PDB file of C-alpha atoms and ligand atoms in Angstrom:
ATOM      1  CA  MET A   1      -3.619 -73.773-186.325  1.00 51.00           C
ATOM      2  CA  ARG A   2      -2.905 -70.081-187.341  1.00 59.00           C
ATOM      3  CA  ASP A   3      -1.981 -67.951-184.323  1.00 53.00           C
ATOM      4  CA  SER A   4      -3.719 -64.894-183.358  1.00 48.00           C
ATOM      5  CA  VAL A   5      -1.933 -62.795-186.039  1.00 51.00           C
ATOM      6  CA  GLY A   6      -2.463 -65.368-188.852  1.00 71.00           C
ATOM      7  CA  THR A   7       0.812 -67.047-188.983  1.00 85.00           C
ATOM      8  CA  VAL A   8       1.291 -70.442-190.516  1.00 96.00           C
ATOM      9  CA  ARG A   9       1.853 -72.915-188.039  1.00 98.00           C
ATOM     10  CA  THR A  10       1.159 -76.479-189.586  1.00 98.00           C
ATOM     11  CA  VAL A  11       2.277 -77.611-193.029  1.00 98.00           C
ATOM     12  CA  LEU A  12       1.532 -80.989-194.773  1.00 98.00           C
ATOM     13  CA  LEU A  13       3.722 -81.527-197.973  1.00 98.00           C
ATOM     14  CA  LEU A  14       2.197 -84.316-200.377  1.00 98.00           C
ATOM     15  CA  GLY A  15       5.113 -85.217-202.322  1.00 98.00           C
ATOM     16  CA  GLY A  16       7.361 -85.081-199.190  1.00 98.00           C
ATOM     17  CA  ARG A  17      10.762 -85.029-201.135  1.00 98.00           C
ATOM     18  CA  SER A  18       9.861 -82.604-203.907  1.00 98.00           C
ATOM     19  CA  GLU A  19      12.346 -79.953-204.315  1.00 98.00           C
ATOM     20  CA  ILE A  20       9.948 -77.076-204.977  1.00 98.00           C
ATOM     21  CA  GLY A  21       7.349 -78.465-202.027  1.00 98.00           C
ATOM     22  CA  LEU A  22      10.440 -78.448-199.787  1.00 98.00           C
ATOM     23  CA  ALA A  23      11.496 -74.901-200.640  1.00 98.00           C
ATOM     24  CA  ILE A  24       7.950 -73.832-200.016  1.00 98.00           C
ATOM     25  CA  VAL A  25       7.765 -75.687-196.523  1.00 98.00           C
ATOM     26  CA  GLU A  26      11.334 -74.087-195.741  1.00 98.00           C
ATOM     27  CA  ARG A  27      10.140 -70.622-196.638  1.00 98.00           C
ATOM     28  CA  LEU A  28       6.973 -71.028-194.281  1.00 98.00           C
ATOM     29  CA  VAL A  29       9.116 -72.536-191.737  1.00 98.00           C
ATOM     30  CA  ARG A  30      11.350 -69.237-191.854  1.00 98.00           C
ATOM     31  CA  GLU A  31       8.086 -67.325-191.338  1.00 97.00           C
ATOM     32  CA  GLY A  32       6.841 -69.146-188.378  1.00 97.00           C
ATOM     33  CA  ALA A  33       5.668 -72.576-189.146  1.00 98.00           C
ATOM     34  CA  ARG A  34       6.446 -75.227-186.633  1.00 97.00           C
ATOM     35  CA  GLU A  35       4.853 -78.578-187.042  1.00 98.00           C
ATOM     36  CA  VAL A  36       5.553 -80.026-190.557  1.00 98.00           C
ATOM     37  CA  VAL A  37       4.201 -83.457-192.174  1.00 98.00           C
ATOM     38  CA  LEU A  38       6.245 -84.993-194.942  1.00 98.00           C
ATOM     39  CA  ALA A  39       4.323 -87.482-196.913  1.00 98.00           C
ATOM     40  CA  ALA A  40       5.882 -89.539-199.366  1.00 98.00           C
ATOM     41  CA  ARG A  41       6.057 -93.042-200.876  1.00 98.00           C
ATOM     42  CA  GLY A  42       7.735 -94.906-197.888  1.00 97.00           C
ATOM     43  CA  GLY A  43       7.609 -91.862-195.618  1.00 97.00           C
ATOM     44  CA  VAL A  44      10.936 -89.755-195.445  1.00 97.00           C
ATOM     45  CA  ALA A  45      13.396 -91.258-193.018  1.00 94.00           C
ATOM     46  CA  GLU A  46      15.820 -88.440-192.424  1.00 94.00           C
ATOM     47  CA  PRO A  47      14.254 -85.299-191.713  1.00 93.00           C
ATOM     48  CA  PRO A  48      15.860 -82.487-193.822  1.00 96.00           C
ATOM     49  CA  GLY A  49      18.359 -80.631-191.906  1.00 96.00           C
ATOM     50  CA  ALA A  50      17.165 -77.133-193.052  1.00 96.00           C
ATOM     51  CA  LEU A  51      13.893 -77.653-191.173  1.00 98.00           C
ATOM     52  CA  THR A  52      14.895 -79.142-188.255  1.00 97.00           C
ATOM     53  CA  ALA A  53      18.032 -76.371-188.101  1.00 97.00           C
ATOM     54  CA  LEU A  54      14.907 -73.592-188.144  1.00 97.00           C
ATOM     55  CA  GLY A  55      13.249 -75.293-185.268  1.00 97.00           C
ATOM     56  CA  ALA A  56      10.694 -77.241-187.020  1.00 98.00           C
ATOM     57  CA  LYS A  57       9.336 -80.654-185.628  1.00 98.00           C
ATOM     58  CA  VAL A  58       9.204 -82.685-188.698  1.00 98.00           C
ATOM     59  CA  HIS A  59       6.906 -85.858-188.936  1.00 98.00           C
ATOM     60  CA  SER A  60       6.671 -88.359-191.911  1.00 98.00           C
ATOM     61  CA  LEU A  61       3.783 -90.428-193.090  1.00 98.00           C
ATOM     62  CA  GLU A  62       3.358 -92.945-196.209  1.00 98.00           C
ATOM     63  CA  PHE A  63       1.871 -91.384-199.143  1.00 98.00           C
ATOM     64  CA  ASP A  64       1.458 -92.949-202.768  1.00 98.00           C
ATOM     65  CA  ALA A  65      -0.332 -90.531-205.165  1.00 98.00           C
ATOM     66  CA  THR A  66      -1.858 -93.672-207.053  1.00 98.00           C
ATOM     67  CA  ALA A  67      -3.338 -95.361-204.023  1.00 98.00           C
ATOM     68  CA  ALA A  68      -6.604 -93.114-204.101  1.00 98.00           C
ATOM     69  CA  ASP A  69      -8.251 -95.126-201.550  1.00 98.00           C
ATOM     70  CA  THR A  70      -5.647 -94.004-198.745  1.00 98.00           C
ATOM     71  CA  HIS A  71      -5.634 -90.411-199.255  1.00 98.00           C
ATOM     72  CA  THR A  72      -8.500 -89.534-196.866  1.00 98.00           C
ATOM     73  CA  GLY A  73      -6.567 -91.896-194.163  1.00 98.00           C
ATOM     74  CA  ALA A  74      -3.546 -90.120-195.058  1.00 98.00           C
ATOM     75  CA  VAL A  75      -5.205 -86.436-194.507  1.00 98.00           C
ATOM     76  CA  ARG A  76      -6.486 -87.851-191.320  1.00 98.00           C
ATOM     77  CA  GLU A  77      -3.161 -89.226-189.968  1.00 98.00           C
ATOM     78  CA  ALA A  78      -1.644 -85.671-190.448  1.00 98.00           C
ATOM     79  CA  VAL A  79      -4.276 -84.240-188.678  1.00 98.00           C
ATOM     80  CA  ALA A  80      -3.500 -86.656-186.027  1.00 98.00           C
ATOM     81  CA  LEU A  81       0.005 -85.724-185.810  1.00 98.00           C
ATOM     82  CA  VAL A  82      -0.534 -81.716-185.981  1.00 98.00           C
ATOM     83  CA  GLY A  83      -3.999 -80.756-185.365  1.00 98.00           C
ATOM     84  CA  ASP A  84      -5.738 -78.263-188.027  1.00 98.00           C
ATOM     85  CA  LEU A  85      -3.447 -78.063-191.365  1.00 98.00           C
ATOM     86  CA  ASP A  86      -3.119 -74.506-192.119  1.00 98.00           C
ATOM     87  CA  VAL A  87      -1.101 -75.153-195.486  1.00 98.00           C
ATOM     88  CA  VAL A  88      -1.054 -78.436-197.634  1.00 98.00           C
ATOM     89  CA  VAL A  89       1.276 -78.454-200.716  1.00 98.00           C
ATOM     90  CA  ASP A  90       0.579 -80.490-203.446  1.00 98.00           C
ATOM     91  CA  ALA A  91       3.808 -81.230-205.051  1.00 98.00           C
ATOM     92  CA  PHE A  92       4.036 -84.965-206.181  1.00 98.00           C
ATOM     93  CA  GLY A  93       4.597 -85.286-210.039  1.00 98.00           C
ATOM     94  CA  VAL A  94       6.531 -87.116-212.733  1.00 98.00           C
ATOM     95  CA  LEU A  95       7.518 -85.226-216.039  1.00 97.00           C
ATOM     96  CA  GLY A  96       8.834 -88.372-218.038  1.00 95.00           C
ATOM     97  CA  ASP A  97       9.822 -88.290-221.653  1.00 95.00           C
ATOM     98  CA  GLN A  98       7.440 -87.548-224.343  1.00 96.00           C
ATOM     99  CA  ALA A  99       8.988 -90.106-226.857  1.00 96.00           C
ATOM    100  CA  GLY A 100       8.913 -92.617-224.307  1.00 97.00           C
ATOM    101  CA  TYR A 101       5.126 -92.056-223.437  1.00 98.00           C
ATOM    102  CA  GLU A 102       4.429 -92.555-227.209  1.00 97.00           C
ATOM    103  CA  ALA A 103       6.254 -95.824-227.409  1.00 98.00           C
ATOM    104  CA  ASP A 104       4.576 -97.100-224.055  1.00 98.00           C
ATOM    105  CA  PRO A 105       1.077 -95.867-223.771  1.00 98.00           C
ATOM    106  CA  ALA A 106       0.634 -97.874-220.611  1.00 98.00           C
ATOM    107  CA  ALA A 107       3.539 -95.900-218.916  1.00 98.00           C
ATOM    108  CA  ALA A 108       1.763 -92.503-219.797  1.00 98.00           C
ATOM    109  CA  ALA A 109      -1.303 -93.891-218.367  1.00 98.00           C
ATOM    110  CA  ARG A 110       0.556 -94.365-215.050  1.00 98.00           C
ATOM    111  CA  ALA A 111       2.015 -90.844-215.415  1.00 98.00           C
ATOM    112  CA  ALA A 112      -1.275 -89.334-215.964  1.00 98.00           C
ATOM    113  CA  ALA A 113      -2.606 -91.045-212.787  1.00 98.00           C
ATOM    114  CA  VAL A 114       0.267 -89.411-210.740  1.00 98.00           C
ATOM    115  CA  ASN A 115      -0.049 -86.100-212.366  1.00 98.00           C
ATOM    116  CA  TYR A 116      -3.842 -85.864-212.628  1.00 98.00           C
ATOM    117  CA  THR A 117      -6.117 -88.598-210.697  1.00 98.00           C
ATOM    118  CA  GLY A 118      -3.693 -88.678-207.737  1.00 98.00           C
ATOM    119  CA  HIS A 119      -4.348 -85.088-207.280  1.00 98.00           C
ATOM    120  CA  VAL A 120      -8.226 -85.577-207.546  1.00 98.00           C
ATOM    121  CA  SER A 121      -8.529 -87.997-204.590  1.00 98.00           C
ATOM    122  CA  ALA A 122      -5.845 -86.145-202.740  1.00 98.00           C
ATOM    123  CA  GLY A 123      -7.273 -82.664-203.533  1.00 98.00           C
ATOM    124  CA  LEU A 124     -10.880 -83.820-202.532  1.00 98.00           C
ATOM    125  CA  ALA A 125      -9.527 -85.438-199.255  1.00 98.00           C
ATOM    126  CA  VAL A 126      -7.650 -82.172-198.260  1.00 98.00           C
ATOM    127  CA  ALA A 127     -10.756 -79.878-198.976  1.00 98.00           C
ATOM    128  CA  ALA A 128     -12.930 -81.891-197.042  1.00 98.00           C
ATOM    129  CA  ARG A 129     -10.730 -81.371-194.260  1.00 98.00           C
ATOM    130  CA  LEU A 130     -10.117 -77.767-194.878  1.00 98.00           C
ATOM    131  CA  ARG A 131     -13.937 -77.223-195.001  1.00 98.00           C
ATOM    132  CA  GLU A 132     -14.620 -78.882-191.676  1.00 98.00           C
ATOM    133  CA  GLN A 133     -11.780 -76.611-190.018  1.00 97.00           C
ATOM    134  CA  GLY A 134     -13.297 -73.638-191.651  1.00 97.00           C
ATOM    135  CA  HIS A 135      -9.692 -72.651-192.613  1.00 97.00           C
ATOM    136  CA  GLY A 136      -6.688 -73.489-194.324  1.00 98.00           C
ATOM    137  CA  ALA A 137      -5.000 -73.546-197.928  1.00 98.00           C
ATOM    138  CA  LEU A 138      -4.224 -76.080-200.556  1.00 98.00           C
ATOM    139  CA  VAL A 139      -1.240 -74.891-202.504  1.00 98.00           C
ATOM    140  CA  VAL A 140      -1.509 -77.014-205.861  1.00 98.00           C
ATOM    141  CA  LEU A 141       1.428 -77.171-208.273  1.00 98.00           C
ATOM    142  CA  SER A 142       0.060 -76.567-211.595  1.00 98.00           C
ATOM    143  CA  SER A 143       2.344 -75.671-214.465  1.00 98.00           C
ATOM    144  CA  VAL A 144       2.543 -73.474-217.627  1.00 97.00           C
ATOM    145  CA  ALA A 145       2.692 -76.827-219.458  1.00 97.00           C
ATOM    146  CA  GLY A 146      -1.118 -77.161-218.870  1.00 97.00           C
ATOM    147  CA  VAL A 147      -2.025 -73.399-219.778  1.00 97.00           C
ATOM    148  CA  ARG A 148      -1.523 -74.405-223.351  1.00 96.00           C
ATOM    149  CA  VAL A 149      -0.640 -77.777-224.313  1.00 96.00           C
ATOM    150  CA  ARG A 150       2.308 -78.261-226.669  1.00 95.00           C
ATOM    151  CA  ARG A 151       2.996 -81.142-228.907  1.00 94.00           C
ATOM    152  CA  PHE A 152       6.426 -81.649-227.401  1.00 92.00           C
ATOM    153  CA  ASN A 153       5.302 -82.587-224.012  1.00 95.00           C
ATOM    154  CA  PHE A 154       1.259 -83.303-224.336  1.00 97.00           C
ATOM    155  CA  VAL A 155       1.348 -86.181-221.865  1.00 98.00           C
ATOM    156  CA  TYR A 156       2.628 -84.347-219.138  1.00 98.00           C
ATOM    157  CA  GLY A 157       0.917 -81.245-220.238  1.00 98.00           C
ATOM    158  CA  SER A 158      -2.513 -82.690-220.790  1.00 98.00           C
ATOM    159  CA  ALA A 159      -2.462 -83.956-217.017  1.00 98.00           C
ATOM    160  CA  LYS A 160      -1.355 -80.400-215.950  1.00 98.00           C
ATOM    161  CA  ALA A 161      -4.111 -78.929-217.818  1.00 98.00           C
ATOM    162  CA  GLY A 162      -6.740 -81.128-216.097  1.00 98.00           C
ATOM    163  CA  LEU A 163      -5.225 -80.699-212.724  1.00 98.00           C
ATOM    164  CA  ASP A 164      -5.178 -76.887-213.587  1.00 98.00           C
ATOM    165  CA  GLY A 165      -8.863 -76.745-214.160  1.00 98.00           C
ATOM    166  CA  PHE A 166      -9.757 -79.350-211.252  1.00 98.00           C
ATOM    167  CA  ALA A 167      -7.930 -76.814-208.868  1.00 98.00           C
ATOM    168  CA  GLN A 168      -9.895 -73.595-210.142  1.00 98.00           C
ATOM    169  CA  GLY A 169     -12.947 -75.672-209.731  1.00 98.00           C
ATOM    170  CA  LEU A 170     -11.924 -76.890-206.360  1.00 98.00           C
ATOM    171  CA  ALA A 171     -11.362 -73.266-205.051  1.00 98.00           C
ATOM    172  CA  ASP A 172     -14.610 -72.250-206.395  1.00 98.00           C
ATOM    173  CA  SER A 173     -16.256 -75.039-204.349  1.00 98.00           C
ATOM    174  CA  LEU A 174     -14.442 -73.835-200.932  1.00 98.00           C
ATOM    175  CA  HIS A 175     -15.769 -70.341-201.621  1.00 98.00           C
ATOM    176  CA  GLY A 176     -17.176 -68.988-198.453  1.00 97.00           C
ATOM    177  CA  SER A 177     -15.939 -71.891-196.315  1.00 98.00           C
ATOM    178  CA  GLY A 178     -12.905 -69.928-194.958  1.00 97.00           C
ATOM    179  CA  ALA A 179     -10.472 -72.598-196.752  1.00 98.00           C
ATOM    180  CA  ARG A 180      -8.981 -71.812-200.358  1.00 98.00           C
ATOM    181  CA  VAL A 181      -6.881 -73.021-203.199  1.00 98.00           C
ATOM    182  CA  LEU A 182      -3.811 -71.378-204.448  1.00 98.00           C
ATOM    183  CA  VAL A 183      -2.799 -72.197-207.903  1.00 98.00           C
ATOM    184  CA  VAL A 184       0.623 -72.026-208.738  1.00 98.00           C
ATOM    185  CA  ARG A 185       1.966 -71.934-212.398  1.00 98.00           C
ATOM    186  CA  PRO A 186       5.795 -72.044-212.435  1.00 98.00           C
ATOM    187  CA  GLY A 187       7.603 -72.350-216.029  1.00 97.00           C
ATOM    188  CA  TYR A 188      11.082 -74.121-215.957  1.00 97.00           C
ATOM    189  CA  VAL A 189      12.503 -74.780-212.327  1.00 98.00           C
ATOM    190  CA  PRO A 190      15.657 -76.596-212.241  1.00 97.00           C
ATOM    191  CA  THR A 191      15.266 -79.474-210.070  1.00 97.00           C
ATOM    192  CA  ARG A 192      15.689 -83.249-210.317  1.00 97.00           C
ATOM    193  CA  MET A 193      12.654 -83.560-212.248  1.00 96.00           C
ATOM    194  CA  SER A 194      13.726 -81.098-214.968  1.00 96.00           C
ATOM    195  CA  ALA A 195      17.424 -82.185-214.879  1.00 94.00           C
ATOM    196  CA  HIS A 196      17.255 -84.121-218.289  1.00 92.00           C
ATOM    197  CA  VAL A 197      15.445 -81.279-220.127  1.00 91.00           C
ATOM    198  CA  ASP A 198      16.833 -78.127-221.533  1.00 90.00           C
ATOM    199  CA  PRO A 199      16.388 -74.920-219.645  1.00 91.00           C
ATOM    200  CA  ALA A 200      13.098 -72.777-221.228  1.00 92.00           C
ATOM    201  CA  PRO A 201      12.994 -68.953-220.981  1.00 93.00           C
ATOM    202  CA  PHE A 202      11.866 -67.193-217.824  1.00 96.00           C
ATOM    203  CA  PRO A 203      12.964 -69.981-215.225  1.00 97.00           C
ATOM    204  CA  ALA A 204      12.662 -69.695-211.431  1.00 98.00           C
ATOM    205  CA  THR A 205      14.365 -71.381-208.727  1.00 98.00           C
ATOM    206  CA  PRO A 206      12.364 -73.247-206.093  1.00 98.00           C
ATOM    207  CA  ALA A 207      13.246 -70.475-203.765  1.00 98.00           C
ATOM    208  CA  GLN A 208      11.771 -68.001-205.939  1.00 98.00           C
ATOM    209  CA  VAL A 209       8.595 -70.048-206.641  1.00 98.00           C
ATOM    210  CA  ALA A 210       8.378 -70.461-202.703  1.00 98.00           C
ATOM    211  CA  ALA A 211       8.601 -66.847-202.438  1.00 98.00           C
ATOM    212  CA  ALA A 212       5.568 -66.529-204.896  1.00 98.00           C
ATOM    213  CA  VAL A 213       3.447 -69.178-202.797  1.00 98.00           C
ATOM    214  CA  SER A 214       4.342 -67.256-199.742  1.00 98.00           C
ATOM    215  CA  ALA A 215       3.063 -63.696-201.466  1.00 98.00           C
ATOM    216  CA  GLY A 216       0.240 -65.575-202.795  1.00 98.00           C
ATOM    217  CA  LEU A 217      -1.012 -66.883-199.277  1.00 97.00           C
ATOM    218  CA  ARG A 218      -0.657 -63.593-197.738  1.00 96.00           C
ATOM    219  CA  SER A 219      -2.394 -61.729-200.316  1.00 96.00           C
ATOM    220  CA  GLY A 220      -5.215 -63.869-200.616  1.00 96.00           C
ATOM    221  CA  ALA A 221      -4.428 -64.697-204.217  1.00 97.00           C
ATOM    222  CA  THR A 222      -6.083 -67.274-206.282  1.00 98.00           C
ATOM    223  CA  THR A 223      -3.170 -67.762-208.686  1.00 98.00           C
ATOM    224  CA  VAL A 224       0.484 -67.083-208.591  1.00 98.00           C
ATOM    225  CA  TRP A 225       2.815 -67.423-211.934  1.00 98.00           C
ATOM    226  CA  ALA A 226       6.451 -68.010-210.952  1.00 98.00           C
ATOM    227  CA  PRO A 227       7.975 -65.801-212.269  1.00 98.00           C
ATOM    228  CA  ARG A 228       5.073 -63.291-212.631  1.00 98.00           C
ATOM    229  CA  VAL A 229       5.997 -62.468-216.175  1.00 98.00           C
ATOM    230  CA  LEU A 230       4.641 -65.685-217.336  1.00 98.00           C
ATOM    231  CA  GLY A 231       1.133 -64.658-216.793  1.00 98.00           C
ATOM    232  CA  PRO A 232       1.237 -62.110-219.635  1.00 97.00           C
ATOM    233  CA  VAL A 233       3.574 -64.226-221.726  1.00 97.00           C
ATOM    234  CA  PHE A 234       0.729 -66.947-221.541  1.00 96.00           C
ATOM    235  CA  ALA A 235      -2.074 -64.654-222.184  1.00 96.00           C
ATOM    236  CA  GLY A 236      -0.169 -63.929-225.660  1.00 95.00           C
ATOM    237  CA  MET A 237       0.797 -67.728-226.017  1.00 94.00           C
ATOM    238  CA  ARG A 238      -2.880 -68.537-225.985  1.00 93.00           C
ATOM    239  CA  LEU A 239      -3.711 -66.249-228.950  1.00 95.00           C
ATOM    240  CA  MET A 240      -0.648 -67.803-231.020  1.00 95.00           C
ATOM    241  CA  PRO A 241      -2.202 -69.657-234.283  1.00 95.00           C
ATOM    242  CA  ARG A 242      -2.340 -73.257-234.031  1.00 93.00           C
ATOM    243  CA  PRO A 243       0.376 -74.160-237.050  1.00 92.00           C
ATOM    244  CA  LEU A 244       2.842 -71.808-235.407  1.00 92.00           C
ATOM    245  CA  TRP A 245       2.270 -73.028-231.890  1.00 92.00           C
ATOM    246  CA  ARG A 246       2.789 -76.996-233.125  1.00 91.00           C
ATOM    247  CA  ARG A 247       6.267 -75.730-234.701  1.00 86.00           C
ATOM    248  CA  LEU A 248       7.327 -74.309-231.185  1.00 78.00           C
ATOM    249  CA  GLY A 249      10.074 -75.977-229.588  1.00 62.00           C
ATOM    250  CA  ARG A 250      10.348 -75.502-225.741  1.00 55.00           C
TER     251      ARG A 250
HETATM  252  N1  NAP B 301      10.775 -78.470-212.112  1.00 76.25           N
HETATM  253  C1  NAP B 301       9.986 -77.827-212.946  1.00 76.25           C
HETATM  254  O1  NAP B 301      10.343 -77.320-214.016  1.00 76.25           O
HETATM  255  C2  NAP B 301       8.193 -77.851-212.608  1.00 76.25           C
HETATM  256  C3  NAP B 301       7.955 -76.702-213.490  1.00 76.25           C
HETATM  257  C4  NAP B 301       6.270 -76.666-213.234  1.00 76.25           C
HETATM  258  C5  NAP B 301       5.793 -77.277-212.278  1.00 76.25           C
HETATM  259  N2  NAP B 301       6.236 -78.561-211.677  1.00 76.25           N
HETATM  260  C6  NAP B 301       5.625 -79.116-210.521  1.00 76.25           C
HETATM  261  O2  NAP B 301       6.126 -78.954-209.244  1.00 76.25           O
HETATM  262  C7  NAP B 301       5.656 -80.191-208.675  1.00 76.25           C
HETATM  263  C8  NAP B 301       7.254 -80.726-207.638  1.00 76.25           C
HETATM  264  O3  NAP B 301       8.127 -80.665-208.754  1.00 76.25           O
HETATM  265  P1  NAP B 301       9.360 -80.743-208.643  1.00 76.25           P
HETATM  266  O4  NAP B 301      10.392 -80.108-209.508  1.00 76.25           O
HETATM  267  O5  NAP B 301       9.753 -80.174-207.148  1.00 76.25           O
HETATM  268  O6  NAP B 301       9.846 -82.497-208.831  1.00 76.25           O
HETATM  269  P2  NAP B 301      10.683 -83.465-207.853  1.00 76.25           P
HETATM  270  O7  NAP B 301      11.828 -82.756-206.800  1.00 76.25           O
HETATM  271  O8  NAP B 301      11.097 -84.480-208.685  1.00 76.25           O
HETATM  272  O9  NAP B 301       9.192 -83.761-206.963  1.00 76.25           O
HETATM  273  C9  NAP B 301       8.417 -84.436-207.359  1.00 76.25           C
HETATM  274  C10 NAP B 301       7.715 -85.418-206.216  1.00 76.25           C
HETATM  275  O10 NAP B 301       6.726 -86.339-206.562  1.00 76.25           O
HETATM  276  C11 NAP B 301       6.900 -87.480-206.107  1.00 76.25           C
HETATM  277  N3  NAP B 301       6.040 -88.420-206.664  1.00 76.25           N
HETATM  278  C12 NAP B 301       6.345 -89.021-207.809  1.00 76.25           C
HETATM  279  N4  NAP B 301       5.359 -89.976-207.971  1.00 76.25           N
HETATM  280  C13 NAP B 301       4.602 -90.204-206.697  1.00 76.25           C
HETATM  281  C14 NAP B 301       3.632 -91.159-206.209  1.00 76.25           C
HETATM  282  N5  NAP B 301       3.398 -92.036-207.214  1.00 76.25           N
HETATM  283  N6  NAP B 301       3.305 -90.945-205.139  1.00 76.25           N
HETATM  284  C15 NAP B 301       3.883 -89.916-204.068  1.00 76.25           C
HETATM  285  N7  NAP B 301       4.659 -89.155-204.563  1.00 76.25           N
HETATM  286  C16 NAP B 301       5.191 -89.383-206.046  1.00 76.25           C
HETATM  287  C17 NAP B 301       8.401 -88.077-205.809  1.00 76.25           C
HETATM  288  O11 NAP B 301       8.506 -88.615-204.996  1.00 76.25           O
HETATM  289  P3  NAP B 301       9.974 -89.680-204.810  1.00 76.25           P
HETATM  290  O12 NAP B 301      10.843 -89.066-203.828  1.00 76.25           O
HETATM  291  O13 NAP B 301       9.283 -90.680-204.004  1.00 76.25           O
HETATM  292  O14 NAP B 301      10.166 -90.254-206.004  1.00 76.25           O
HETATM  293  C18 NAP B 301       9.144 -86.450-205.910  1.00 76.25           C
HETATM  294  O15 NAP B 301       9.268 -86.349-204.472  1.00 76.25           O
HETATM  295  C19 NAP B 301       5.165 -81.309-209.530  1.00 76.25           C
HETATM  296  O16 NAP B 301       3.928 -81.249-209.413  1.00 76.25           O
HETATM  297  C20 NAP B 301       5.919 -80.661-211.205  1.00 76.25           C
HETATM  298  O17 NAP B 301       4.928 -81.042-212.070  1.00 76.25           O
HETATM  299  C21 NAP B 301       7.733 -78.794-211.671  1.00 76.25           C
END
């Protein structure tokens, strides 16, 4: 529950080992959050030292993005552990490899289930709880990859496009409830997930993404880009003629 000056006290991270997600949680803990729930496949055995050293109480629970029928229960479990959820961070996802997906359509569908439908069931379960509380924010890790889908990673990009649209609709559905959604659109972020791809222009570190999220939560923004310059860059990218866009590398 936020305190009387609006400080975030409780945070639930869906995708409890995500590097970007943990950077956001750490930032919120530095700013005053005290109870953290890390939700991951098999739970999180060891609470990250950075969080406990900062004085946070860290809980863990089981969460599998592909087990849609467990998502409402996972949200309930988190509430049972820490009470009202001030911030929920949706950070689970898989990048994979486009050529591999084209060679194995079933693997592509499994990735899409994590990157899109998993967020639909988890997002609706979280939103129901936030609406009931009458406050709280859901932070959704979208990506510039979904703003205009590119040939080189269209399996991942199309799921992000779906996720981004879902998150915007969910935000509108919560309008007036006291709860809200913050859509986050990073470009390239050096983490485990992106370790096998070449860096792209305008990168951001997980800490920089976390700073953008923190600022967005404080300002009441509906969308943040990380870094901010990607907003105008992608406004231009959207207008690029298709034949040119098709030939763009990363
Ligand atoms: N890194 C980038 O360049 C970048 C850019 C834009 C957007 N994003 C988005 O930001 C989010 C976080 O990415 P990251 O860079 O922090 O990657 P990361 O460190 O690899 O974290 C992704 C997390 O997703 C979890 N996950 C995968 N499949 C799951 C499933 N079936 N159920 C539950 N959890 C599952 C993984 O869990 P395990 O630990 O169990 O494997 C992992 O902890 C993702 O949505 C990603 O698409 C990343």
